[in-house]
XYZ file of C-alpha atoms in Angstrom:
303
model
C 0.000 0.000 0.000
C 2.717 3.395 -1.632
C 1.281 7.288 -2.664
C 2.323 8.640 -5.937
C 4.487 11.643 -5.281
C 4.565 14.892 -7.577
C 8.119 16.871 -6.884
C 6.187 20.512 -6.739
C 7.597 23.936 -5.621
C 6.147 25.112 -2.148
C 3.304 23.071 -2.031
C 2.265 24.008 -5.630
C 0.377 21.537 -7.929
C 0.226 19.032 -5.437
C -0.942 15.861 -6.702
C -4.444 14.082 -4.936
C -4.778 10.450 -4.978
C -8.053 8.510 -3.607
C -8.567 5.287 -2.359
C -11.925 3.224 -0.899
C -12.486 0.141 0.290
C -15.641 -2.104 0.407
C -16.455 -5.015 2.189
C -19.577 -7.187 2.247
C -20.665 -10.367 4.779
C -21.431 -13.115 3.333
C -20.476 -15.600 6.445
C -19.783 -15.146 9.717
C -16.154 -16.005 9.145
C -15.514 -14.603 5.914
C -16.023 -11.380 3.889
C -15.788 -9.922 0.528
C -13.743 -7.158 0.104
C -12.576 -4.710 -2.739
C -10.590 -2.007 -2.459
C -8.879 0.849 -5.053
C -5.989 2.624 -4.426
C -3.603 4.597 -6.777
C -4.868 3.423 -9.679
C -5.003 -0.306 -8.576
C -8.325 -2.756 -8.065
C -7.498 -5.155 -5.423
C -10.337 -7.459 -4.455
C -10.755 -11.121 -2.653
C -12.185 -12.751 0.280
C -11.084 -12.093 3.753
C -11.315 -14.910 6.350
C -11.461 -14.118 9.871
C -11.281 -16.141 13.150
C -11.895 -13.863 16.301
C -11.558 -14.777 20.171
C -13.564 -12.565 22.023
C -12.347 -13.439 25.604
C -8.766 -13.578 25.052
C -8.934 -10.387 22.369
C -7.097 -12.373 19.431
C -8.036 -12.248 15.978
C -6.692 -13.581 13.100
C -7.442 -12.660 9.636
C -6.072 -14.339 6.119
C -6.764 -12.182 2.985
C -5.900 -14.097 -0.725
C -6.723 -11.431 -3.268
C -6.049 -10.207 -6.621
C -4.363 -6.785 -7.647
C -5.406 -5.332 -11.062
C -4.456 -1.620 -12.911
C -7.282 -0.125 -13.388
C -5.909 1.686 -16.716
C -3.524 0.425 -19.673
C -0.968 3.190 -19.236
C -0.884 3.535 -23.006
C -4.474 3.537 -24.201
C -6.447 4.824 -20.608
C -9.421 2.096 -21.140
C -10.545 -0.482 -18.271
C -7.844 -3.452 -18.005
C -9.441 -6.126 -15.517
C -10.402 -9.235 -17.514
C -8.380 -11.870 -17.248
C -6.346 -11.238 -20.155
C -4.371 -9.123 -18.631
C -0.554 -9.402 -18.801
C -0.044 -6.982 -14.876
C -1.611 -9.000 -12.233
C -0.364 -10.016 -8.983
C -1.635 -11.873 -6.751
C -1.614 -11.244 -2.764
C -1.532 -13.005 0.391
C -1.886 -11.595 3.401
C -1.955 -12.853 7.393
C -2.477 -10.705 10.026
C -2.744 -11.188 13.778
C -3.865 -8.770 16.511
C -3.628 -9.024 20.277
C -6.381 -6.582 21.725
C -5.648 -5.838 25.434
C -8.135 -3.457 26.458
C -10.337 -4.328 29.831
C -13.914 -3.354 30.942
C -11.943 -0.637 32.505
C -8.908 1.498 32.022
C -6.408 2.074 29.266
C -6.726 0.526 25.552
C -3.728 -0.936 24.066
C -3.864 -3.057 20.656
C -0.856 -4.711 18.940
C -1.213 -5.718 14.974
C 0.939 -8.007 12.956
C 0.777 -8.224 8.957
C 2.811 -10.209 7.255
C 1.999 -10.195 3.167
C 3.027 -11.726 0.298
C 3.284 -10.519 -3.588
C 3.872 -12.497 -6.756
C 2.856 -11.161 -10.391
C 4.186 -12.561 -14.218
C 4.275 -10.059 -16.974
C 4.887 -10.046 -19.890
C 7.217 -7.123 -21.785
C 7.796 -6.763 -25.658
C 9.941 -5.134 -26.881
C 12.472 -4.619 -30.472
C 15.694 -4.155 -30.061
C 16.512 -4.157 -33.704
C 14.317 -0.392 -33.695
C 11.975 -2.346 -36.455
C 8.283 -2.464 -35.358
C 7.762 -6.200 -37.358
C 10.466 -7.452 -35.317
C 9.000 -7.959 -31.741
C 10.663 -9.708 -28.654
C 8.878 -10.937 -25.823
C 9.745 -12.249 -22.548
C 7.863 -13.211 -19.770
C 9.374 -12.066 -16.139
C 8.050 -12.813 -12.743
C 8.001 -9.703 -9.794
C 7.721 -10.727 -6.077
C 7.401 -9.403 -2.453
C 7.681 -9.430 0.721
C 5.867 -6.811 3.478
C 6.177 -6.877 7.408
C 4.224 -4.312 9.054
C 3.211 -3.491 12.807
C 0.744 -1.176 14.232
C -0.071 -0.268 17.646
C -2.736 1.632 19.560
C -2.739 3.139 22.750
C -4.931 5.545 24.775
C -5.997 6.375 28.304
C -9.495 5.034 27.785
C -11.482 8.238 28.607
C -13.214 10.470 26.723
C -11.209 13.350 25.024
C -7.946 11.062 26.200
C -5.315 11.493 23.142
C -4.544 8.714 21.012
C -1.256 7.653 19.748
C -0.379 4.747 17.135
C 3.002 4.034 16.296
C 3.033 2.482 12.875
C 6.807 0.226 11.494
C 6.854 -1.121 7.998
C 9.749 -3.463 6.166
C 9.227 -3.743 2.264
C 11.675 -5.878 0.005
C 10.174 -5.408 -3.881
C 11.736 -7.271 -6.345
C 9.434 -5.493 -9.715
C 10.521 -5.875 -13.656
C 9.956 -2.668 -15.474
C 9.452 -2.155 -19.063
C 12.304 0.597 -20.642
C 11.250 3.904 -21.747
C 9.800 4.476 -25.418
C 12.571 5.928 -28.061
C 11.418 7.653 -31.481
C 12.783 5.789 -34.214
C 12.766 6.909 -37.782
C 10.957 4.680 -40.458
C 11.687 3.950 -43.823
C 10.460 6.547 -45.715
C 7.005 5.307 -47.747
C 6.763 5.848 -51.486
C 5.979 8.968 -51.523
C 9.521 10.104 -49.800
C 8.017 10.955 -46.567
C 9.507 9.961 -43.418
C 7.990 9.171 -40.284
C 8.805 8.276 -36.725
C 7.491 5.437 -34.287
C 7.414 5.177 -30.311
C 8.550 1.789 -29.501
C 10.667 0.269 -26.792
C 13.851 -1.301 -28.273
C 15.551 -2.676 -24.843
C 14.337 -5.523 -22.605
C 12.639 -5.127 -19.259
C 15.056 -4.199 -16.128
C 14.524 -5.329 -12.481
C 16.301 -3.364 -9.440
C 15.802 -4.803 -6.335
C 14.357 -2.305 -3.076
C 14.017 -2.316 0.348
C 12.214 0.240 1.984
C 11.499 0.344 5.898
C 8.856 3.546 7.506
C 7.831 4.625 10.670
C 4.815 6.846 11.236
C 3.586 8.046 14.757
C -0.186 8.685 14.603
C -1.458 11.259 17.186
C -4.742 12.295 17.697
C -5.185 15.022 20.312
C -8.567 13.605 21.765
C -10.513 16.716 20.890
C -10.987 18.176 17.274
C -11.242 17.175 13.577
C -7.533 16.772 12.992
C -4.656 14.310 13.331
C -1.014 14.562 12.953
C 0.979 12.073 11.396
C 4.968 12.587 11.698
C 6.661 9.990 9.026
C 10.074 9.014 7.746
C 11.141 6.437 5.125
C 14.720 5.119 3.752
C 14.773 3.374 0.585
C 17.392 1.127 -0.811
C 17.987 0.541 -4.086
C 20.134 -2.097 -5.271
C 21.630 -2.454 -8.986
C 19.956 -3.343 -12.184
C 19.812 -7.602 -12.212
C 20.760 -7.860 -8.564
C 18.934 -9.437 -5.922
C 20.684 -7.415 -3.158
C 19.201 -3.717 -2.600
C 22.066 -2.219 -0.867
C 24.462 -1.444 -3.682
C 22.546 1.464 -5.640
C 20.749 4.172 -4.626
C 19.991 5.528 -0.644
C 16.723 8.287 -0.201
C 15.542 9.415 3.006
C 12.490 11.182 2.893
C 10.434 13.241 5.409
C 6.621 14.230 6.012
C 4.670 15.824 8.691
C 1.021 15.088 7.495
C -1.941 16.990 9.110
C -5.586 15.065 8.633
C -8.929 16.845 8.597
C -11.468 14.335 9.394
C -14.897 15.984 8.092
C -17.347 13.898 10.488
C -16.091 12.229 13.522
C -19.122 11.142 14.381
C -20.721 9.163 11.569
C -17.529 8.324 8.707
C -14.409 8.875 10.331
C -12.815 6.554 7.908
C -13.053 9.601 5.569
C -10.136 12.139 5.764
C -8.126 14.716 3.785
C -3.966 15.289 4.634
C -1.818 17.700 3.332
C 2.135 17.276 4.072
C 4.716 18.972 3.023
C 8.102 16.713 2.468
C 11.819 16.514 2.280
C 13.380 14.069 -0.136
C 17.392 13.383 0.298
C 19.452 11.441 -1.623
C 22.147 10.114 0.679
C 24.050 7.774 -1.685
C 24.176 7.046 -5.627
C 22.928 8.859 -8.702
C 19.170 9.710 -9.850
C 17.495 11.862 -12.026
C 16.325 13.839 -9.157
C 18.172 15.997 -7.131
C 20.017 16.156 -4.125
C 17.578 17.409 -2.227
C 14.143 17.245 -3.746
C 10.864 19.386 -1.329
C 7.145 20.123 -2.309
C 3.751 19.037 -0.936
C 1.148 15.914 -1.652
C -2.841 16.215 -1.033
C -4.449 12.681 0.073
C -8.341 12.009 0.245
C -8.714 8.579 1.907
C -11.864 6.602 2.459
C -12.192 3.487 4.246
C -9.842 3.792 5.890
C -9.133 2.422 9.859
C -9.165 5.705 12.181
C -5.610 6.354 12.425
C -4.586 3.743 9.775
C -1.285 5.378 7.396
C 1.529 2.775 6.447
């Protein structure tokens, strides 16, 4: 679950990304659930087992992830002829501690699982009748905890420290080149877009921490968060070799109803993007702003 980020000038043209979820009953032990985020359709059952007494609950959530768009011709891509899938597994565990009376503390586990096969074509001989294809298979692995903890009394503030570990091992396609036709009988000459090397894969690991707080009182929440991404080298398996980024944000939440959807919020952050080792296109030190609308989403819920 990452935002797309657009590198603006003092908060200028920030970029607003939505997500929702939906989930339906059909048993007492397992739901339907579909959710979209950042362009993506992820949907599946989720199967729960809950211990009321002893506040345990386990959940196990196979699903599906689809694009909702073909990057190159922006039409509907979720039959099953797509080429981008991945499918997920997910297993999480969480330890509710809170008593009749007194503080609430809650502990969450997720681990999850990614695999996807696509497959890239490509012409590395610049001539559109002379297509290559090969089929590559992305993987990954998430670890994620998420804790909640508050006094237990009204207008108490609540705090939820949030600790992700992400290893990504993706293929991407290479950028489209112009190439220059043979010119048709009548002399003219024309160009073509068309990607003439093979897919690439670089390897990343990428550990966050966010500290949720909500005051207790108000329609806002403030969400202090750092991540450090690793990027290894192109073919490697290893993502320490590359590329190093830490990047900063300090998002505020408006929360327009507290009352009857507080899964529905708005944040604004600004952020601080350092490269600390390697070469990008970026530079050194990249700032700006992001806008998030979120809905159905968990209270305090962020990585």
């Amino acid at each position: 679950m990452r935002q797309i980020y657009f590198y603006s000038v003092l908060l200028l043209c920030p970029l607003m990304t939505l997500a929702q979820e939906v989930k339906l009953k059909v048993s007492p032990y397992v739901n339907a659930t579909t959710s979209i985020k950042e362009g993506l359709i992820e949907a599946g059952p989720e199967l729960s087992w809950e211990k009321i007494q002893s506040g345990k609950t386990f959940t196990l959530r196979p699903s599906i992830r689809l694009p909702l768009t073909n990057e190159a011709e922006n039409v509907l891509q979720i039959d099953r002829f797509t080429s981008t899938w991945k499918s997920v597994l997910a297993a999480q565990f969480t330890k509710d501690n809170t008593q009749e009376s007194g503080g609430i503390s809650r502990h969450s586990f997720t681990g999850q699982f990614e695999y996807g096969h696509d497959n890239f074509k490509y012409y590395p001989s610049a001539n559109p009748n002379a297509e290559v294809s090969n089929g590559a298979d992305s993987y990954a692995f998430e670890v994620k905890y998420a804790g909640f903890f508050s006094k237990g009394q009204s207008g108490a503030p609540q705090f939820s420290p949030q600790f992700r570990l992400r290893y990504a091992y993706n293929w991407n396609a290479a950028s489209e080149v112009s190439v220059i036709n043979t010119p048709n009988p009548g002399g003219f000459v024309t160009t073509s877009d068309i990607i003439v090397d093979p897919p690439s894969v670089q390897p990343v690991f990428s550990p966050a921490f966010s500290l949720q707080i909500y005051p207790g009182k108000g329609n806002f929440s403030y969400s202090p968060t750092i991540y450090y991404d690793f990027t290894g080298n192109i073919g490697d398996n290893g993502p320490f070799g590359n590329l190093n980024r830490l990047r900063l944000e300090t998002w505020i939440f408006f929360y327009p109803s507290l009352t009857d959807s507080p899964n529905v919020k708005i944040g604004i952050s600004p952020f601080l993007s350092l490269r600390t080792k390697g070469q990008d296109s970026f530079n050194k030190a990249e700032y700006g702003g992001m806008i998030t609308v979120k809905f159905g989403t968990s209270f305090l819920q962020f990585l």
